[in-house]
Coordinates of N, CA and C in Angstrom, one line a residue:
Chain A
A157 N 108.9 107.4 -68.8 CA 107.8 106.8 -68.2 C 106.5 107.3 -68.7
Q158 N 105.4 106.7 -68.9 CA 104.1 107.3 -69.3 C 103.0 106.9 -68.4
S159 N 102.1 107.7 -68.3 CA 101.0 107.5 -67.4 C 99.7 108.3 -67.9
V160 N 98.6 107.9 -67.5 CA 97.3 108.5 -68.0 C 96.4 108.6 -66.7
T161 N 95.8 109.9 -66.6 CA 94.9 110.2 -65.6 C 93.4 110.6 -66.2
Q162 N 92.4 109.7 -65.8 CA 91.1 110.0 -66.2 C 90.4 110.6 -65.0
L163 N 89.9 111.9 -65.2 CA 89.3 112.5 -64.2 C 87.7 112.2 -64.1
G164 N 87.4 111.6 -63.0 CA 85.9 111.3 -62.8 C 85.7 109.8 -63.1
S165 N 85.5 109.0 -62.2 CA 85.4 107.6 -62.6 C 84.0 107.1 -63.0
H166 N 83.1 108.2 -62.6 CA 81.6 107.9 -63.0 C 81.1 109.4 -63.5
V167 N 80.6 109.3 -64.6 CA 80.0 110.5 -65.3 C 78.6 110.2 -65.8
S168 N 77.7 111.1 -65.3 CA 76.2 111.0 -65.8 C 75.8 112.1 -66.6
V169 N 75.1 111.8 -67.8 CA 74.6 112.9 -68.5 C 73.1 112.5 -68.9
S170 N 72.4 113.4 -69.3 CA 71.0 113.2 -69.9 C 71.2 112.9 -71.4
E171 N 70.2 112.1 -71.8 CA 70.2 111.7 -73.2 C 70.1 113.1 -74.0
G172 N 70.9 113.3 -75.0 CA 70.9 114.5 -75.8 C 71.8 115.6 -75.3
A173 N 72.4 115.4 -74.2 CA 73.4 116.3 -73.7 C 74.8 116.0 -74.1
L174 N 75.5 117.1 -73.9 CA 77.0 116.8 -74.2 C 77.7 115.8 -73.5
V175 N 78.6 115.0 -74.1 CA 79.4 114.1 -73.2 C 80.9 114.6 -73.3
L176 N 81.5 114.7 -72.1 CA 82.9 115.3 -72.0 C 83.5 114.3 -71.0
L177 N 84.5 113.5 -71.5 CA 85.3 112.5 -70.6 C 86.8 113.1 -70.6
R178 N 87.3 113.4 -69.5 CA 88.6 113.9 -69.5 C 89.7 112.9 -69.3
C179 N 90.8 113.2 -70.1 CA 92.0 112.4 -70.1 C 93.3 113.4 -70.1
N180 N 94.1 113.2 -69.2 CA 95.4 113.8 -69.2 C 96.5 112.8 -69.2
Y181 N 97.6 113.0 -70.0 CA 98.6 112.1 -70.0 C 99.9 112.6 -69.6
S182 N 100.9 111.8 -69.3 CA 102.3 112.2 -69.0 C 103.2 111.3 -70.0
S183 N 104.2 111.9 -70.7 CA 104.9 111.2 -71.7 C 106.2 112.0 -71.9
S184 N 107.2 111.3 -71.9 CA 108.5 112.0 -72.1 C 108.9 112.1 -73.6
V185 N 108.2 111.6 -74.4 CA 108.2 111.7 -76.0 C 106.9 111.9 -76.5
P186 N 106.8 112.5 -77.8 CA 105.5 112.7 -78.3 C 104.7 111.3 -78.2
P187 N 103.5 111.5 -77.7 CA 102.6 110.4 -77.4 C 101.8 110.0 -78.6
Y188 N 101.4 108.7 -78.7 CA 100.2 108.2 -79.4 C 99.1 108.1 -78.5
L189 N 97.9 108.4 -78.8 CA 96.7 108.6 -77.7 C 95.6 107.7 -78.2
F190 N 94.9 107.1 -77.5 CA 93.8 106.2 -77.9 C 92.6 106.4 -76.8
W191 N 91.4 106.2 -77.4 CA 90.2 106.1 -76.6 C 89.6 104.7 -77.0
Y192 N 89.4 103.9 -76.0 CA 88.7 102.5 -76.1 C 87.4 102.7 -75.3
V193 N 86.4 101.9 -75.8 CA 85.2 101.7 -75.0 C 84.9 100.2 -74.7
Q194 N 84.3 100.0 -73.6 CA 83.9 98.7 -73.2 C 82.6 98.5 -72.8
Y195 N 81.7 97.8 -73.6 CA 80.4 97.6 -73.3 C 80.3 96.4 -72.3
P196 N 79.3 96.3 -71.5 CA 79.1 95.2 -70.6 C 79.5 93.9 -71.1
N197 N 80.3 93.1 -70.4 CA 80.7 91.7 -70.8 C 81.3 91.6 -72.1
Q198 N 82.1 92.8 -72.6 CA 82.7 92.6 -73.8 C 84.1 93.1 -73.7
G199 N 84.9 92.8 -74.7 CA 86.2 93.3 -74.7 C 86.3 94.8 -75.1
L200 N 87.4 95.3 -75.3 CA 87.6 96.8 -75.6 C 87.6 96.9 -77.1
Q201 N 87.0 98.1 -77.5 CA 86.9 98.5 -78.9 C 87.5 99.7 -79.1
L202 N 88.2 100.0 -80.2 CA 88.8 101.3 -80.5 C 87.8 102.3 -80.8
L203 N 87.7 103.4 -80.3 CA 86.9 104.6 -80.6 C 87.6 105.4 -81.5
L204 N 88.7 105.8 -81.2 CA 89.6 106.7 -82.0 C 91.0 106.7 -81.6
K205 N 91.9 107.3 -82.4 CA 93.3 107.4 -82.0 C 94.1 108.6 -82.6
Y206 N 95.0 109.0 -81.9 CA 95.8 110.1 -82.4 C 97.2 109.7 -82.6
T207 N 97.9 109.8 -83.9 CA 99.1 109.4 -84.0 C 100.0 110.5 -84.4
T208 N 99.7 111.1 -85.5 CA 100.3 112.4 -85.9 C 99.4 113.2 -86.9
G209 N 99.7 114.4 -87.1 CA 98.8 115.2 -87.9 C 97.8 115.9 -87.2
A210 N 96.6 116.0 -87.9 CA 95.5 116.9 -87.3 C 95.1 116.4 -85.8
T211 N 95.2 117.5 -85.0 CA 94.9 117.3 -83.5 C 93.5 116.9 -83.2
L212 N 92.6 117.3 -84.0 CA 91.2 116.9 -83.8 C 90.8 115.7 -84.4
V213 N 90.6 114.6 -83.8 CA 90.4 113.3 -84.3 C 88.9 112.9 -84.2
K214 N 88.4 112.3 -85.2 CA 87.0 111.9 -85.2 C 87.1 110.4 -85.2
G215 N 86.1 109.8 -84.4 CA 86.1 108.4 -84.3 C 84.6 107.8 -84.7
I216 N 84.4 106.5 -84.1 CA 83.1 106.0 -84.5 C 82.1 106.6 -83.5
N217 N 80.8 106.3 -83.9 CA 79.6 106.6 -83.1 C 79.6 108.1 -82.7
G218 N 80.1 109.0 -83.6 CA 80.0 110.5 -83.3 C 81.0 111.1 -82.3
F219 N 81.9 110.3 -81.8 CA 82.9 110.7 -80.8 C 84.0 111.4 -81.5
E220 N 84.6 112.3 -80.8 CA 85.8 113.0 -81.2 C 86.7 113.4 -80.0
A221 N 87.9 113.7 -80.3 CA 88.8 114.0 -79.3 C 89.8 115.0 -79.9
E222 N 90.3 115.9 -79.0 CA 91.4 116.8 -79.4 C 92.6 116.7 -78.7
F223 N 93.8 116.5 -79.4 CA 95.2 116.5 -78.7 C 95.5 117.9 -78.6
K224 N 95.9 118.1 -77.2 CA 96.4 119.4 -76.8 C 97.7 119.3 -76.2
K225 N 98.7 119.5 -76.9 CA 100.0 119.1 -76.3 C 100.3 120.2 -75.0
S226 N 100.0 121.5 -75.3 CA 100.2 122.4 -74.1 C 99.6 122.1 -72.9
E227 N 98.4 121.4 -72.9 CA 97.7 121.0 -71.8 C 97.9 119.5 -71.5
T228 N 98.7 118.7 -72.3 CA 98.8 117.3 -72.0 C 97.4 116.7 -71.9
S229 N 96.6 116.9 -72.8 CA 95.2 116.4 -72.5 C 94.7 115.7 -74.0
F230 N 93.7 114.9 -73.8 CA 93.0 114.2 -75.0 C 91.7 113.9 -74.6
H231 N 90.9 115.0 -74.5 CA 89.5 114.7 -73.8 C 88.5 114.3 -75.0
L232 N 87.7 113.4 -74.5 CA 86.8 112.8 -75.5 C 85.4 113.5 -75.4
T233 N 84.7 113.9 -76.5 CA 83.5 114.5 -76.5 C 82.6 113.9 -77.6
K234 N 81.3 114.1 -77.3 CA 80.2 113.8 -78.2 C 79.1 114.9 -77.9
P235 N 78.6 115.5 -79.0 CA 77.6 116.5 -78.8 C 76.4 116.2 -78.2
S236 N 75.9 115.0 -78.4 CA 74.7 114.7 -78.1 C 74.7 113.1 -77.6
A237 N 74.5 112.9 -76.3 CA 74.5 111.6 -75.8 C 73.3 110.7 -76.2
H238 N 73.7 109.3 -76.4 CA 72.6 108.4 -76.7 C 72.5 107.4 -75.8
M239 N 71.4 106.7 -75.5 CA 71.4 105.8 -74.5 C 72.4 104.6 -74.7
S240 N 72.7 104.3 -76.1 CA 73.7 103.3 -76.4 C 75.1 103.6 -76.0
D241 N 75.4 104.8 -75.6 CA 76.6 105.3 -75.3 C 77.1 104.9 -74.0
A242 N 76.1 104.3 -73.1 CA 76.3 104.0 -71.8 C 77.4 102.8 -71.8
A243 N 78.6 103.0 -71.2 CA 79.7 102.0 -71.3 C 80.8 102.5 -70.4
E244 N 81.8 101.8 -70.4 CA 83.1 102.3 -69.7 C 84.2 102.7 -70.8
Y245 N 84.7 103.8 -70.6 CA 85.7 104.5 -71.5 C 87.1 104.5 -70.9
F246 N 88.0 104.1 -71.8 CA 89.5 104.1 -71.3 C 90.3 104.8 -72.2
C247 N 91.1 105.8 -71.7 CA 92.1 106.4 -72.4 C 93.5 105.7 -72.2
A248 N 94.2 105.7 -73.3 CA 95.5 105.0 -73.1 C 96.5 105.8 -74.1
V249 N 97.7 105.6 -73.5 CA 98.9 106.3 -74.2 C 99.9 105.3 -74.6
N250 N 100.6 105.5 -75.6 CA 101.9 104.7 -76.1 C 102.9 105.6 -76.5
S251 N 104.0 105.5 -75.8 CA 105.1 106.5 -76.1 C 106.4 105.6 -76.2
G252 N 106.2 104.5 -76.2 CA 107.5 103.5 -76.2 C 107.6 102.7 -77.4
S253 N 108.7 102.2 -77.5 CA 109.0 101.3 -78.8 C 108.5 99.9 -78.7
A254 N 108.0 99.5 -77.5 CA 107.4 98.1 -77.4 C 106.0 98.0 -77.4
R255 N 105.3 99.2 -78.0 CA 104.0 99.1 -78.3 C 103.1 98.9 -77.1
Q256 N 103.7 99.3 -75.9 CA 103.0 99.1 -74.6 C 102.1 100.2 -74.4
L257 N 100.8 99.7 -74.2 CA 99.7 100.7 -74.0 C 99.6 100.9 -72.4
T258 N 99.6 102.1 -72.0 CA 99.3 102.4 -70.6 C 97.9 103.0 -70.5
F259 N 97.0 102.3 -69.7 CA 95.6 102.7 -69.7 C 95.3 103.6 -68.4
G260 N 94.4 104.5 -68.5 CA 93.8 105.1 -67.5 C 92.9 104.2 -66.6
S261 N 92.4 104.6 -65.6 CA 91.6 103.7 -64.7 C 90.1 103.5 -65.1
G262 N 89.7 104.4 -66.2 CA 88.4 104.3 -66.7 C 87.3 105.1 -66.2
T263 N 86.5 105.5 -67.1 CA 85.3 106.3 -66.7 C 84.0 105.7 -67.1
Q264 N 83.2 105.4 -66.2 CA 81.8 104.7 -66.5 C 80.8 105.8 -66.8
L265 N 80.3 105.7 -68.1 CA 79.4 106.8 -68.4 C 78.0 106.2 -68.3
T266 N 77.0 107.0 -67.7 CA 75.7 106.6 -67.5 C 74.8 107.7 -68.4
V267 N 74.0 107.2 -69.1 CA 73.1 108.1 -69.9 C 71.7 108.0 -69.3
L268 N 71.2 109.1 -68.8 CA 69.8 109.2 -68.2 C 68.8 109.5 -69.2
P269 N 67.7 108.9 -69.1 CA 66.5 109.1 -70.0 C 66.0 110.5 -69.8
Chain B
E169 N 85.9 86.2 -90.3 CA 85.8 87.3 -89.4 C 87.1 87.6 -88.6
A170 N 87.7 88.8 -88.7 CA 88.8 89.1 -87.9 C 88.6 89.1 -86.4
Q171 N 89.3 88.4 -85.6 CA 88.9 88.2 -84.3 C 90.1 87.7 -83.4
V172 N 90.0 88.0 -82.1 CA 90.8 87.3 -81.1 C 89.9 86.6 -80.2
T173 N 90.2 85.4 -80.0 CA 89.3 84.4 -79.2 C 90.3 84.1 -78.0
Q174 N 89.4 83.8 -76.9 CA 90.0 83.4 -75.6 C 89.1 82.4 -75.0
N175 N 89.8 81.3 -74.4 CA 89.2 80.3 -73.7 C 89.9 79.8 -72.6
P176 N 89.1 79.6 -71.4 CA 87.7 79.7 -71.3 C 87.2 81.1 -71.0
R177 N 86.1 81.5 -71.2 CA 85.5 82.8 -70.9 C 85.3 83.0 -69.3
Y178 N 85.0 81.9 -68.6 CA 84.8 81.9 -67.2 C 85.5 80.8 -66.6
L179 N 86.3 81.0 -65.4 CA 87.0 79.8 -64.8 C 87.1 80.1 -63.3
I180 N 86.7 79.2 -62.6 CA 86.8 79.2 -61.1 C 87.6 78.0 -60.8
T181 N 88.8 78.3 -60.1 CA 89.7 77.2 -59.6 C 90.2 77.5 -58.1
V182 N 90.9 76.6 -57.7 CA 91.5 76.7 -56.4 C 93.0 77.1 -56.3
T183 N 93.4 77.6 -55.3 CA 94.8 77.9 -55.0 C 95.7 76.9 -55.4
G184 N 96.7 77.1 -56.3 CA 97.8 76.3 -56.5 C 97.6 75.2 -57.6
K185 N 96.4 75.3 -58.3 CA 96.1 74.3 -59.4 C 96.4 75.0 -60.8
K186 N 97.4 74.5 -61.4 CA 97.9 75.1 -62.7 C 96.8 75.2 -63.7
L187 N 96.8 76.5 -64.4 CA 95.8 76.5 -65.4 C 96.4 77.4 -66.6
T188 N 95.8 77.3 -67.7 CA 96.2 77.9 -68.9 C 95.0 78.6 -69.6
V189 N 95.1 79.8 -70.0 CA 94.1 80.5 -70.6 C 94.7 80.7 -72.1
T190 N 93.9 80.3 -73.0 CA 94.4 80.2 -74.5 C 94.0 81.5 -75.2
C191 N 94.7 82.1 -76.1 CA 94.4 83.2 -76.9 C 94.8 82.9 -78.3
S192 N 94.0 83.2 -79.2 CA 94.3 83.0 -80.6 C 93.7 84.0 -81.5
Q193 N 94.5 84.5 -82.4 CA 94.1 85.6 -83.5 C 94.3 85.1 -84.9
N194 N 93.3 85.6 -85.7 CA 93.4 85.1 -87.1 C 93.7 86.2 -88.1
M195 N 94.4 87.3 -87.6 CA 94.7 88.4 -88.3 C 96.3 88.6 -88.8
N196 N 96.9 87.5 -88.5 CA 98.3 87.4 -88.8 C 99.2 88.5 -88.1
H197 N 98.7 88.9 -86.9 CA 99.4 90.1 -86.2 C 100.6 89.5 -85.6
E198 N 101.7 90.4 -85.7 CA 103.0 90.0 -85.0 C 102.9 90.2 -83.4
Y199 N 102.2 91.3 -83.0 CA 102.2 91.7 -81.6 C 101.0 91.1 -80.9
M200 N 101.2 90.5 -79.7 CA 100.3 90.0 -78.9 C 100.5 90.5 -77.4
S201 N 99.4 90.6 -76.6 CA 99.7 91.0 -75.2 C 98.6 90.5 -74.3
W202 N 98.9 90.3 -73.0 CA 97.9 90.1 -71.9 C 97.8 91.2 -71.0
Y203 N 96.6 91.5 -70.7 CA 96.3 92.5 -69.6 C 95.3 91.9 -68.6
R204 N 95.4 92.4 -67.4 CA 94.3 92.1 -66.3 C 93.7 93.5 -66.1
Q205 N 92.3 93.2 -66.0 CA 91.6 94.5 -65.6 C 91.0 94.3 -64.1
D206 N 91.2 95.2 -63.3 CA 90.8 95.3 -61.9 C 90.0 96.6 -61.7
P207 N 88.9 96.7 -60.8 CA 88.3 97.8 -60.7 C 89.1 98.9 -60.2
G208 N 88.9 100.1 -60.8 CA 89.6 101.3 -60.4 C 91.1 101.4 -60.7
L209 N 91.5 100.2 -61.5 CA 93.0 100.3 -61.9 C 93.1 100.2 -63.3
G210 N 92.0 100.1 -64.0 CA 92.1 100.1 -65.6 C 92.8 98.8 -66.0
L211 N 93.4 98.7 -67.1 CA 94.1 97.5 -67.6 C 95.6 97.6 -67.3
R212 N 96.2 96.6 -66.9 CA 97.5 96.7 -66.6 C 98.2 95.5 -67.5
Q213 N 99.3 95.7 -68.1 CA 99.8 94.7 -69.1 C 100.7 93.7 -68.2
I214 N 100.5 92.5 -68.5 CA 101.1 91.4 -67.8 C 102.5 90.9 -68.6
Y215 N 102.2 90.5 -69.8 CA 103.4 90.2 -70.8 C 102.9 90.5 -72.2
Y216 N 103.9 90.7 -73.1 CA 103.6 91.0 -74.4 C 104.7 90.1 -75.3
S217 N 104.3 90.1 -76.6 CA 105.2 89.3 -77.5 C 105.2 90.1 -78.9
M218 N 106.4 90.3 -79.4 CA 106.6 91.1 -80.6 C 106.6 90.1 -81.8
N219 N 106.9 88.9 -81.5 CA 106.9 87.9 -82.6 C 107.1 86.5 -82.0
V220 N 107.1 85.6 -82.9 CA 107.3 84.1 -82.4 C 108.6 84.0 -81.7
E221 N 108.4 83.4 -80.4 CA 109.8 83.1 -79.6 C 110.2 84.5 -79.0
V222 N 109.5 85.6 -79.1 CA 110.0 86.9 -78.6 C 108.9 87.4 -77.5
T223 N 109.2 87.2 -76.2 CA 108.3 87.7 -75.3 C 108.9 88.6 -74.2
D224 N 108.2 89.4 -73.5 CA 108.8 90.3 -72.5 C 107.8 90.7 -71.5
K225 N 108.3 91.0 -70.3 CA 107.5 91.4 -69.3 C 106.8 92.7 -69.4
G226 N 105.5 92.8 -68.9 CA 104.8 94.2 -68.8 C 104.9 94.6 -67.4
D227 N 103.9 95.4 -67.0 CA 103.9 96.0 -65.6 C 103.8 95.1 -64.4
V228 N 103.0 93.9 -64.7 CA 102.7 93.1 -63.5 C 102.8 91.6 -64.0
P229 N 104.0 91.1 -64.1 CA 104.4 89.8 -64.6 C 104.3 88.7 -63.6
E230 N 104.5 89.1 -62.3 CA 104.7 88.1 -61.2 C 103.6 87.1 -61.2
G231 N 103.9 85.8 -61.1 CA 103.0 84.8 -61.1 C 102.4 84.2 -62.3
Y232 N 102.9 84.7 -63.4 CA 102.4 84.4 -64.8 C 103.5 84.1 -65.8
K233 N 103.2 83.1 -66.7 CA 104.2 82.8 -67.7 C 103.5 82.8 -69.0
V234 N 104.1 83.0 -70.2 CA 103.6 83.1 -71.4 C 104.6 82.3 -72.4
S235 N 104.0 81.9 -73.6 CA 104.9 81.3 -74.6 C 104.4 81.7 -76.0
R236 N 105.1 81.7 -76.9 CA 104.7 82.1 -78.3 C 105.4 81.3 -79.3
K237 N 104.9 80.0 -79.4 CA 105.5 79.1 -80.3 C 104.9 79.3 -81.8
E238 N 103.8 79.9 -81.9 CA 103.2 80.0 -83.1 C 102.7 81.4 -83.2
K239 N 102.6 81.9 -84.4 CA 102.3 83.4 -84.4 C 100.9 83.7 -83.9
R240 N 100.0 82.8 -84.2 CA 98.6 83.0 -83.9 C 98.2 82.8 -82.5
N241 N 98.9 82.1 -81.7 CA 98.6 81.6 -80.3 C 99.5 82.3 -79.2
F242 N 98.9 82.6 -78.1 CA 99.7 83.4 -77.1 C 99.1 83.0 -75.8
P243 N 99.3 81.7 -75.3 CA 98.6 81.3 -74.0 C 99.2 81.9 -72.8
L244 N 98.3 82.2 -71.7 CA 98.9 82.7 -70.5 C 98.8 81.6 -69.5
I245 N 99.7 81.4 -68.7 CA 99.9 80.2 -67.9 C 100.1 80.7 -66.4
L246 N 99.2 80.2 -65.4 CA 99.3 80.5 -64.1 C 99.7 79.1 -63.5
E247 N 101.0 78.9 -63.0 CA 101.5 77.7 -62.5 C 101.0 77.4 -61.2
S248 N 100.8 78.4 -60.4 CA 100.3 78.2 -59.1 C 99.4 79.3 -58.6
P249 N 98.1 79.3 -59.1 CA 97.3 80.6 -59.0 C 97.0 80.9 -57.5
S250 N 97.0 82.2 -57.2 CA 96.6 82.6 -55.9 C 95.4 83.6 -55.9
P251 N 94.7 83.8 -54.7 CA 93.5 84.5 -54.8 C 93.7 86.0 -55.4
N252 N 95.0 86.5 -55.2 CA 95.1 87.8 -55.7 C 95.3 88.0 -57.2
Q253 N 95.3 86.7 -58.0 CA 95.0 86.7 -59.4 C 93.7 86.6 -59.9
T254 N 92.7 86.7 -58.9 CA 91.4 86.8 -59.4 C 91.2 88.1 -60.1
S255 N 90.7 88.0 -61.4 CA 90.7 89.2 -62.1 C 90.0 89.0 -63.6
L256 N 89.8 89.9 -64.3 CA 89.3 89.8 -65.7 C 90.6 90.0 -66.6
Y257 N 90.8 88.9 -67.5 CA 92.0 89.0 -68.3 C 91.6 89.2 -69.8
F258 N 92.4 90.0 -70.4 CA 92.2 90.2 -72.0 C 93.5 90.0 -72.6
C259 N 93.3 89.3 -73.7 CA 94.4 89.2 -74.7 C 94.1 90.2 -75.8
A260 N 95.1 90.7 -76.4 CA 95.1 91.7 -77.5 C 96.1 91.4 -78.6
S261 N 95.8 91.8 -79.8 CA 96.9 91.8 -80.8 C 96.9 92.9 -81.8
S262 N 98.0 93.2 -82.5 CA 98.1 94.2 -83.4 C 99.2 93.9 -84.4
S263 N 99.0 94.6 -85.5 CA 100.1 94.4 -86.5 C 101.4 95.3 -86.0
W264 N 102.5 95.0 -86.5 CA 103.7 95.7 -86.1 C 104.2 96.6 -87.2
T265 N 103.7 97.9 -87.1 CA 104.2 98.9 -88.1 C 105.0 99.9 -87.5
S266 N 105.3 101.0 -88.3 CA 106.3 102.0 -87.8 C 105.5 102.9 -86.6
I267 N 104.3 102.9 -86.6 CA 103.6 103.6 -85.6 C 102.5 102.6 -84.8
P268 N 102.3 102.9 -83.7 CA 101.5 102.0 -82.9 C 100.2 101.8 -83.5
D269 N 99.8 100.6 -83.8 CA 98.6 100.3 -84.5 C 97.4 99.9 -83.5
T270 N 96.3 99.8 -83.9 CA 95.2 99.5 -83.1 C 95.2 98.2 -82.5
Q271 N 95.1 98.0 -81.2 CA 95.1 96.8 -80.6 C 93.7 96.2 -80.7
Y272 N 93.5 94.9 -81.0 CA 92.3 94.2 -81.0 C 92.3 93.2 -79.8
F273 N 91.1 93.4 -79.1 CA 91.0 92.7 -77.9 C 89.9 91.4 -77.9
G274 N 90.4 90.5 -77.2 CA 89.4 89.3 -77.0 C 88.2 89.7 -76.1
P275 N 87.3 88.8 -75.9 CA 86.2 89.1 -75.1 C 86.4 89.0 -73.6
G276 N 87.6 88.5 -73.2 CA 87.9 88.4 -71.8 C 87.7 87.0 -71.2
T277 N 88.5 86.9 -70.1 CA 88.3 85.6 -69.5 C 88.2 86.0 -67.9
R278 N 87.1 85.7 -67.3 CA 86.9 86.0 -65.9 C 87.4 84.9 -65.0
L279 N 88.4 85.1 -64.3 CA 89.1 84.0 -63.5 C 88.8 84.4 -62.1
T280 N 88.3 83.3 -61.3 CA 88.3 83.4 -59.9 C 89.1 82.3 -59.2
V281 N 90.0 82.7 -58.3 CA 90.8 81.7 -57.5 C 90.4 81.7 -56.0
L282 N 90.0 80.4 -55.7 CA 89.5 80.4 -54.2 C 90.5 80.0 -53.3

């Protein structure tokens, strides 16, 4: 079985501040990990993904995430928040053969001017 | 333009009135899936399909049906909708490779069942 826990359903940061969104996963086999972003009234868009290889993954819009197996974590970071980063962010894990993505409950990011 | 389209985008209906939400992708993807999104629960998979005529249940299949007669289309059918199926629905597709590939999502269908 696989599961994802996102700590903090709402996160607020000031423009220019560090963004840190937390994701912990549970998987019985080596996982594939994803971060998706959802802007208001839109579908989900892939930010970045970890499959194999380098544990620090860079994505679009300046975001990156680090896979830490010992901590079963895949936290999302961005050094400097921008107003356009305000959205809902979902962490997801896939560790099965049926390509089933299991999503976390989401974190709403608010960027304050 | 590569995309997943869903129709309708918004739908208000009454309990028991059969409805179909269409999903189509133009990327020749083998894998397609339906999710529902509810506040505080994230996205939960309803059904998925690994290719034409191959479908299987996800985490929350009760009250839903799907079919995959053509590679590009994957309609979601609610034969007797109930208020607890009021939700935001997303269709997604991806290619079938040796490792999980990016899933591309449609814009969503907001369904209200009265």
